[in-house]
PDB file of C-alpha atoms and ligand atoms in Angstrom:
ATOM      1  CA  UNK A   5     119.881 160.904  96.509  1.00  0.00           C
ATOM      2  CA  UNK A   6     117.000 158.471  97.118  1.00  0.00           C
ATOM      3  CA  UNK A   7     118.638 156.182  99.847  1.00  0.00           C
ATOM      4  CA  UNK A   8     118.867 152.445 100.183  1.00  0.00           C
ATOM      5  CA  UNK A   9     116.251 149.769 101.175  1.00  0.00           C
ATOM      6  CA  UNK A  10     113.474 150.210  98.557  1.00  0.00           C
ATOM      7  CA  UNK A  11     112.774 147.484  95.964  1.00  0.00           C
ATOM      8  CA  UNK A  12     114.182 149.060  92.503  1.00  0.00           C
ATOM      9  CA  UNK A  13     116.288 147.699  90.168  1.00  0.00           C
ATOM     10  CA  UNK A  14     118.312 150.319  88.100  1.00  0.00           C
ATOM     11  CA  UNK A  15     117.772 150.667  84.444  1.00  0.00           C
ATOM     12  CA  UNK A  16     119.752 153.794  83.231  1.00  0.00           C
ATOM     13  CA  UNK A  17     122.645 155.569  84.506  1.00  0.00           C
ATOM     14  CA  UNK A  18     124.497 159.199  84.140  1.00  0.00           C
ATOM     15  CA  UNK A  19     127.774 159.105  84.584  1.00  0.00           C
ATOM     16  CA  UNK A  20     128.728 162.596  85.201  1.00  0.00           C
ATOM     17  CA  UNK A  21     132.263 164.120  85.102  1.00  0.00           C
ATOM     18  CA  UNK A  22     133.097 167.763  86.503  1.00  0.00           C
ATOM     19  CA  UNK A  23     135.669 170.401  85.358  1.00  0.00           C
ATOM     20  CA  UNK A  24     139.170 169.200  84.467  1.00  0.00           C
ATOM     21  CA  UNK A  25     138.158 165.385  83.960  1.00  0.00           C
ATOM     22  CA  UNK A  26     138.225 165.919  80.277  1.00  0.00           C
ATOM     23  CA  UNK A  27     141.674 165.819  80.448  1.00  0.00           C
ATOM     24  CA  UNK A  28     141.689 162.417  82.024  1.00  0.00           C
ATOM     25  CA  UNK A  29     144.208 159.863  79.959  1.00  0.00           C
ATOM     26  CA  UNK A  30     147.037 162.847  79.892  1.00  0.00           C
ATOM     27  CA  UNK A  31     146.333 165.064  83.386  1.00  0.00           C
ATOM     28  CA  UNK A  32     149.231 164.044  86.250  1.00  0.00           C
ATOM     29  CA  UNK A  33     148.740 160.321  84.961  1.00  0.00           C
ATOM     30  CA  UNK A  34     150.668 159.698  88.277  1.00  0.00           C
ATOM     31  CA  UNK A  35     147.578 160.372  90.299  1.00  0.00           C
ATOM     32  CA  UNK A  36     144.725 159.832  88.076  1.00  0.00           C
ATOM     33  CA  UNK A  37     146.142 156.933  85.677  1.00  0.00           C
ATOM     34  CA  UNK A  38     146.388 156.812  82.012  1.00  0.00           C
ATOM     35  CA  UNK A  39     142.523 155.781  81.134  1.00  0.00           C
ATOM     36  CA  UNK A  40     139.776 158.329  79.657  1.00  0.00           C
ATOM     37  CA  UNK A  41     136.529 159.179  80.268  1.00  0.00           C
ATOM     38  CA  UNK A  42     135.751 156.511  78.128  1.00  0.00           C
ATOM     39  CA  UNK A  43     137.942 154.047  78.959  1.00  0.00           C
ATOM     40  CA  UNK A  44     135.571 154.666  82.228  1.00  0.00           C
ATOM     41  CA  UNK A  45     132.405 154.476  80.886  1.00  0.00           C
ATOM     42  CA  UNK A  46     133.301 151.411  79.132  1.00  0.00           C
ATOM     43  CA  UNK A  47     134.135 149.918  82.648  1.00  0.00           C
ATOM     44  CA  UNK A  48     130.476 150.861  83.779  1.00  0.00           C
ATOM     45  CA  UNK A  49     128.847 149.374  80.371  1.00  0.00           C
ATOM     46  CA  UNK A  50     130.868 146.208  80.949  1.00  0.00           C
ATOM     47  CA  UNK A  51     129.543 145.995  84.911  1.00  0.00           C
ATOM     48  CA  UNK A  52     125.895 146.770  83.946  1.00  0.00           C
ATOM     49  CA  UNK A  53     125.468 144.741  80.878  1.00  0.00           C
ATOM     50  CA  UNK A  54     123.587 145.740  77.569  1.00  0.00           C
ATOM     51  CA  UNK A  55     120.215 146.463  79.186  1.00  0.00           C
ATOM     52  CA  UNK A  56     120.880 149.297  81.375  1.00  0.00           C
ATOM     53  CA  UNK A  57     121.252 152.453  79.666  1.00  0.00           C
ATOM     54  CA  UNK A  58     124.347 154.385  80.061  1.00  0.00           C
ATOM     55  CA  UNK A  59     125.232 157.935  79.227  1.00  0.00           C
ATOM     56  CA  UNK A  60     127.324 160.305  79.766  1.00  0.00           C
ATOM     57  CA  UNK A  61     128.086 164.110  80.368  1.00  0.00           C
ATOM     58  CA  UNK A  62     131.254 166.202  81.198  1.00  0.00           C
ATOM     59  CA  UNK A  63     131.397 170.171  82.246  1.00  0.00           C
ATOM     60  CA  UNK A  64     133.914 172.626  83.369  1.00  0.00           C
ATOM     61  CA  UNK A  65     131.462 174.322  83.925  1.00  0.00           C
ATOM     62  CA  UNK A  66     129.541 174.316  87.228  1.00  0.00           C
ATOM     63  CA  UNK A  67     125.935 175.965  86.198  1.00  0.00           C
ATOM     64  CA  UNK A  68     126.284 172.926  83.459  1.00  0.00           C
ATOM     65  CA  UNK A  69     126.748 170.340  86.129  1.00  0.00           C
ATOM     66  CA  UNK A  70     123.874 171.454  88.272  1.00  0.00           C
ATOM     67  CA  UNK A  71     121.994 171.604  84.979  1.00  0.00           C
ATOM     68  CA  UNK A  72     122.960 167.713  84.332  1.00  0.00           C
ATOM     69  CA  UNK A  73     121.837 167.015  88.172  1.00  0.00           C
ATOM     70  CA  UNK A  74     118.277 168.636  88.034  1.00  0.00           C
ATOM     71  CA  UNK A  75     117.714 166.795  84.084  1.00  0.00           C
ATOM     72  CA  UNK A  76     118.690 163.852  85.274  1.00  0.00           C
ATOM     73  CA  UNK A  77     115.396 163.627  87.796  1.00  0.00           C
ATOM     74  CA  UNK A  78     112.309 161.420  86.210  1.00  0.00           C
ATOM     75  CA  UNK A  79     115.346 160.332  83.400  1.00  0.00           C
ATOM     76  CA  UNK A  80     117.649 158.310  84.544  1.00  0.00           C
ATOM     77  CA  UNK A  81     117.743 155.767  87.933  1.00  0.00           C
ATOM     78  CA  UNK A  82     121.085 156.384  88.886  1.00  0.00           C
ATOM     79  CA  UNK A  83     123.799 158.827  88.802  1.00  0.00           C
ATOM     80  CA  UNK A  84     127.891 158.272  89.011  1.00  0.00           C
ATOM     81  CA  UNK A  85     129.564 161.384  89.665  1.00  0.00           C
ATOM     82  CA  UNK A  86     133.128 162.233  89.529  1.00  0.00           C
ATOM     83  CA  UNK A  87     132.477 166.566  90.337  1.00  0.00           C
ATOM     84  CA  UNK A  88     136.276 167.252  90.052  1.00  0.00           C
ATOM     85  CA  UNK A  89     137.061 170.165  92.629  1.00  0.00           C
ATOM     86  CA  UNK A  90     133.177 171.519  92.388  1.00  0.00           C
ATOM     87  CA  UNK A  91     133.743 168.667  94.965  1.00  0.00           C
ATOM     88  CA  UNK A  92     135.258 170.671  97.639  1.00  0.00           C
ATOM     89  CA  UNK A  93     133.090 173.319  97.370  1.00  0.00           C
ATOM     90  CA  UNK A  94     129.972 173.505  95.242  1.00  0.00           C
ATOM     91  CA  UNK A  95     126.909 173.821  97.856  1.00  0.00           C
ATOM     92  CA  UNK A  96     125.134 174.425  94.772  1.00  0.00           C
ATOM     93  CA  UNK A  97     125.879 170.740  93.432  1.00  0.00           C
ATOM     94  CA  UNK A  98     125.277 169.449  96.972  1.00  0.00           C
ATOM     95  CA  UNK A  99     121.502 171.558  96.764  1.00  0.00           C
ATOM     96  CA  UNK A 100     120.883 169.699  93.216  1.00  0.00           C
ATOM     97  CA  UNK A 101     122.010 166.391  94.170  1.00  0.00           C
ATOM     98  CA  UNK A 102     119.954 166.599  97.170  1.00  0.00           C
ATOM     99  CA  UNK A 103     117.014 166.875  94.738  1.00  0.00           C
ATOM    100  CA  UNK A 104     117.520 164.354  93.039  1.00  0.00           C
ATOM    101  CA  UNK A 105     115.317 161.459  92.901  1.00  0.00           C
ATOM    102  CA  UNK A 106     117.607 158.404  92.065  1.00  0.00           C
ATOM    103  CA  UNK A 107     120.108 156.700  93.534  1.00  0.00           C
ATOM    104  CA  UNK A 108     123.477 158.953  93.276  1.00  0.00           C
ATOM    105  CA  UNK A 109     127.000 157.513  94.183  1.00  0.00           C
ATOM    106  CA  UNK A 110     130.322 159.826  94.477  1.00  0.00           C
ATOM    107  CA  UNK A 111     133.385 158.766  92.473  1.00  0.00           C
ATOM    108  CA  UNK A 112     136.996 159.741  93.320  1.00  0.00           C
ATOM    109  CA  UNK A 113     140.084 157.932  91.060  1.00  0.00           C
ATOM    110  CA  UNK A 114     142.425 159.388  93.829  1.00  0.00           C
ATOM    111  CA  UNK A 115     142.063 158.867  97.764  1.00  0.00           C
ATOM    112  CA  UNK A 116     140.942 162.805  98.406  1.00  0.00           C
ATOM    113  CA  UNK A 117     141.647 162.386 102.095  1.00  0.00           C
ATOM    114  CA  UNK A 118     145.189 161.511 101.326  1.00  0.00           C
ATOM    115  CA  UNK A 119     145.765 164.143  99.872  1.00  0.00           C
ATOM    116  CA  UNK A 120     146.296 168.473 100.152  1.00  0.00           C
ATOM    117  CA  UNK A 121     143.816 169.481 103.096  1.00  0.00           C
ATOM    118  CA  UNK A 122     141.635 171.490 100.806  1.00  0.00           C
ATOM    119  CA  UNK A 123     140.332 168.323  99.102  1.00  0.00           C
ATOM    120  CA  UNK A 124     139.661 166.921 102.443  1.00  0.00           C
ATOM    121  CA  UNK A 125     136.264 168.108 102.472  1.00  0.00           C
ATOM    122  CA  UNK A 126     133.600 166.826 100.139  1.00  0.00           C
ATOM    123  CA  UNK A 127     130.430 168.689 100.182  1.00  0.00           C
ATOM    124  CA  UNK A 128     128.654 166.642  98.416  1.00  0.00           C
ATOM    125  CA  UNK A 129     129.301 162.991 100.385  1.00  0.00           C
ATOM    126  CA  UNK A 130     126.293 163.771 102.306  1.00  0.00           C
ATOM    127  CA  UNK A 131     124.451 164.489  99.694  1.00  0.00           C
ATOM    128  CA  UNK A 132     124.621 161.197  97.545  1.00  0.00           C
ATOM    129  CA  UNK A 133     123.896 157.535  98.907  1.00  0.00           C
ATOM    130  CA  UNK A 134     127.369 156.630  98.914  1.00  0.00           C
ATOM    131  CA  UNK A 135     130.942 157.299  98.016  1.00  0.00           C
ATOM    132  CA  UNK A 136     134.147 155.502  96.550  1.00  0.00           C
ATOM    133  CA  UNK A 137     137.486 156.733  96.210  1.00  0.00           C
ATOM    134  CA  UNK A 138     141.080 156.061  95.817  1.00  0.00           C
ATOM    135  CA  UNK A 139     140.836 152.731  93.725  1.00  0.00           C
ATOM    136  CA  UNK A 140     141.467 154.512  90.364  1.00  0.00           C
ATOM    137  CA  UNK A 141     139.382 153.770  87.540  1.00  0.00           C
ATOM    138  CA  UNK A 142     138.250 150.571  89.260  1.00  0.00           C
ATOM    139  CA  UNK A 143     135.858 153.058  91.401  1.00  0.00           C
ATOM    140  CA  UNK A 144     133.635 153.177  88.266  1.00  0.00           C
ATOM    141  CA  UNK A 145     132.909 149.391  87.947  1.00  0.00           C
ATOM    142  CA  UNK A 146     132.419 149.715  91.954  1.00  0.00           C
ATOM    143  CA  UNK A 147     130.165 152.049  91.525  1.00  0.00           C
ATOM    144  CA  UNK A 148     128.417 150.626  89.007  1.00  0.00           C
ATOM    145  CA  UNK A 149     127.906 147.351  91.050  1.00  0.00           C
ATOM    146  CA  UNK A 150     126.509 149.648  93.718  1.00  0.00           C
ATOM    147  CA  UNK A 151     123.833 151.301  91.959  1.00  0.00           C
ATOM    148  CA  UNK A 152     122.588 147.934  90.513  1.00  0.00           C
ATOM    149  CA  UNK A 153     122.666 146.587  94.358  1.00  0.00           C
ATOM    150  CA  UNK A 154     121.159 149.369  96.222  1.00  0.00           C
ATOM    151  CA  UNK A 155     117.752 148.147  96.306  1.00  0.00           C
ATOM    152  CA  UNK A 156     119.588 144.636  98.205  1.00  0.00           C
ATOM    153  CA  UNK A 157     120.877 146.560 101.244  1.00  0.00           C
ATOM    154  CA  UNK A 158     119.037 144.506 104.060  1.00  0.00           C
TER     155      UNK A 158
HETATM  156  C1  LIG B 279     139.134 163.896  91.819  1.00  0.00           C
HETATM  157  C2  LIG B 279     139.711 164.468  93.111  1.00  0.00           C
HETATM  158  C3  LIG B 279     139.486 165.966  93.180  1.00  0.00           C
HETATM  159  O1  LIG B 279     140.080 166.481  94.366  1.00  0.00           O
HETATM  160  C4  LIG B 279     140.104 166.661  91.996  1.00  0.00           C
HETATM  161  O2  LIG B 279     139.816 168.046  92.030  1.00  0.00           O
HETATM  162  C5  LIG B 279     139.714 166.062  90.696  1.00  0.00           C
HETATM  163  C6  LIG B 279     139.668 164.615  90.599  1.00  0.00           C
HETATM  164  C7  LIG B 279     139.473 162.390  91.679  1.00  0.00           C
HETATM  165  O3  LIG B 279     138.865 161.749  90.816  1.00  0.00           O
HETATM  166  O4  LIG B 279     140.345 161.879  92.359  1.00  0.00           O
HETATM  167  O5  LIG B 279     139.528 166.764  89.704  1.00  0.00           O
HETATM  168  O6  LIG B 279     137.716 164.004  91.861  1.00  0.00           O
END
């Protein structure tokens, strides 16, 4: 995380997806909706326009998530990062994130809160700048819009 209120403007962005998200367009499209991961990404290209970079990388795997964290450093400005239920629990995604150097932002499609208590707990909200939930796939061109604002925050 790099946190808010220095002049940047972002020019590339990972969007990262943890375990299980793969599955997005056909897993319980009553709580995550019927759009892929690339139905997502193409939210975020739309939002950012043709001159900011944007890639992508998904995992079930968590070593391979870290991995995607620490590489991302010096490479890209900005992370999006839907972790999946590494979420609830991966300290050592919270250690990697806190590492990194560019702006990070947390991505939920459902409201975790809202939900069983064991999602209730992110460990890694206070380890990015900022985090958006429970507004489906919309979260992605939110998040999007935050990473190109968060060198405006007064
Ligand atoms: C999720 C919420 C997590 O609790 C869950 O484990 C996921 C998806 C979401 O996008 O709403 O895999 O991150």
């Amino acid at each position: 995380m790099r946190g808010y209120g220095v002049d940047m403007s972002v020019r590339s962005i990972l969007v990262i997806h943890g375990p299980n998200l793969n599955l997005l367009g056909t897993r319980e499209p009553d709580i995550y909706g019927t759009s892929t991961i690339d139905d997502h990404l193409r939210s975020v290209r739309g939002r950012v326009g043709e001159s900011v970079e944007v890639s992508s990388f998904q995992s079930n795997s968590e070593a391979e998530v870290v991995g995607a964290v620490q590489g991302a450093s010096g490479r890209y400005d900005a992370i999006i990062i839907n972790a999946g239920a590494l979420t609830h629990y991966s300290w050592a995604l919270h250690d990697a994130l806190r590492s990194y150097g560019g702006v990070a932002i947390e991505v939920h499609l459902s409201n975790p809160a809202a939900r069983e208590g064991f999602r209730h707990m992110s460990v890694l909200s206070g380890a990015v700048d900022g985090t958006i939930s429970g507004f489906g796939g919309t979260g992605y061109a939110l998040a999007a819009e935050a990473a190109l604002r968060v060198g405006e925050r007064p």
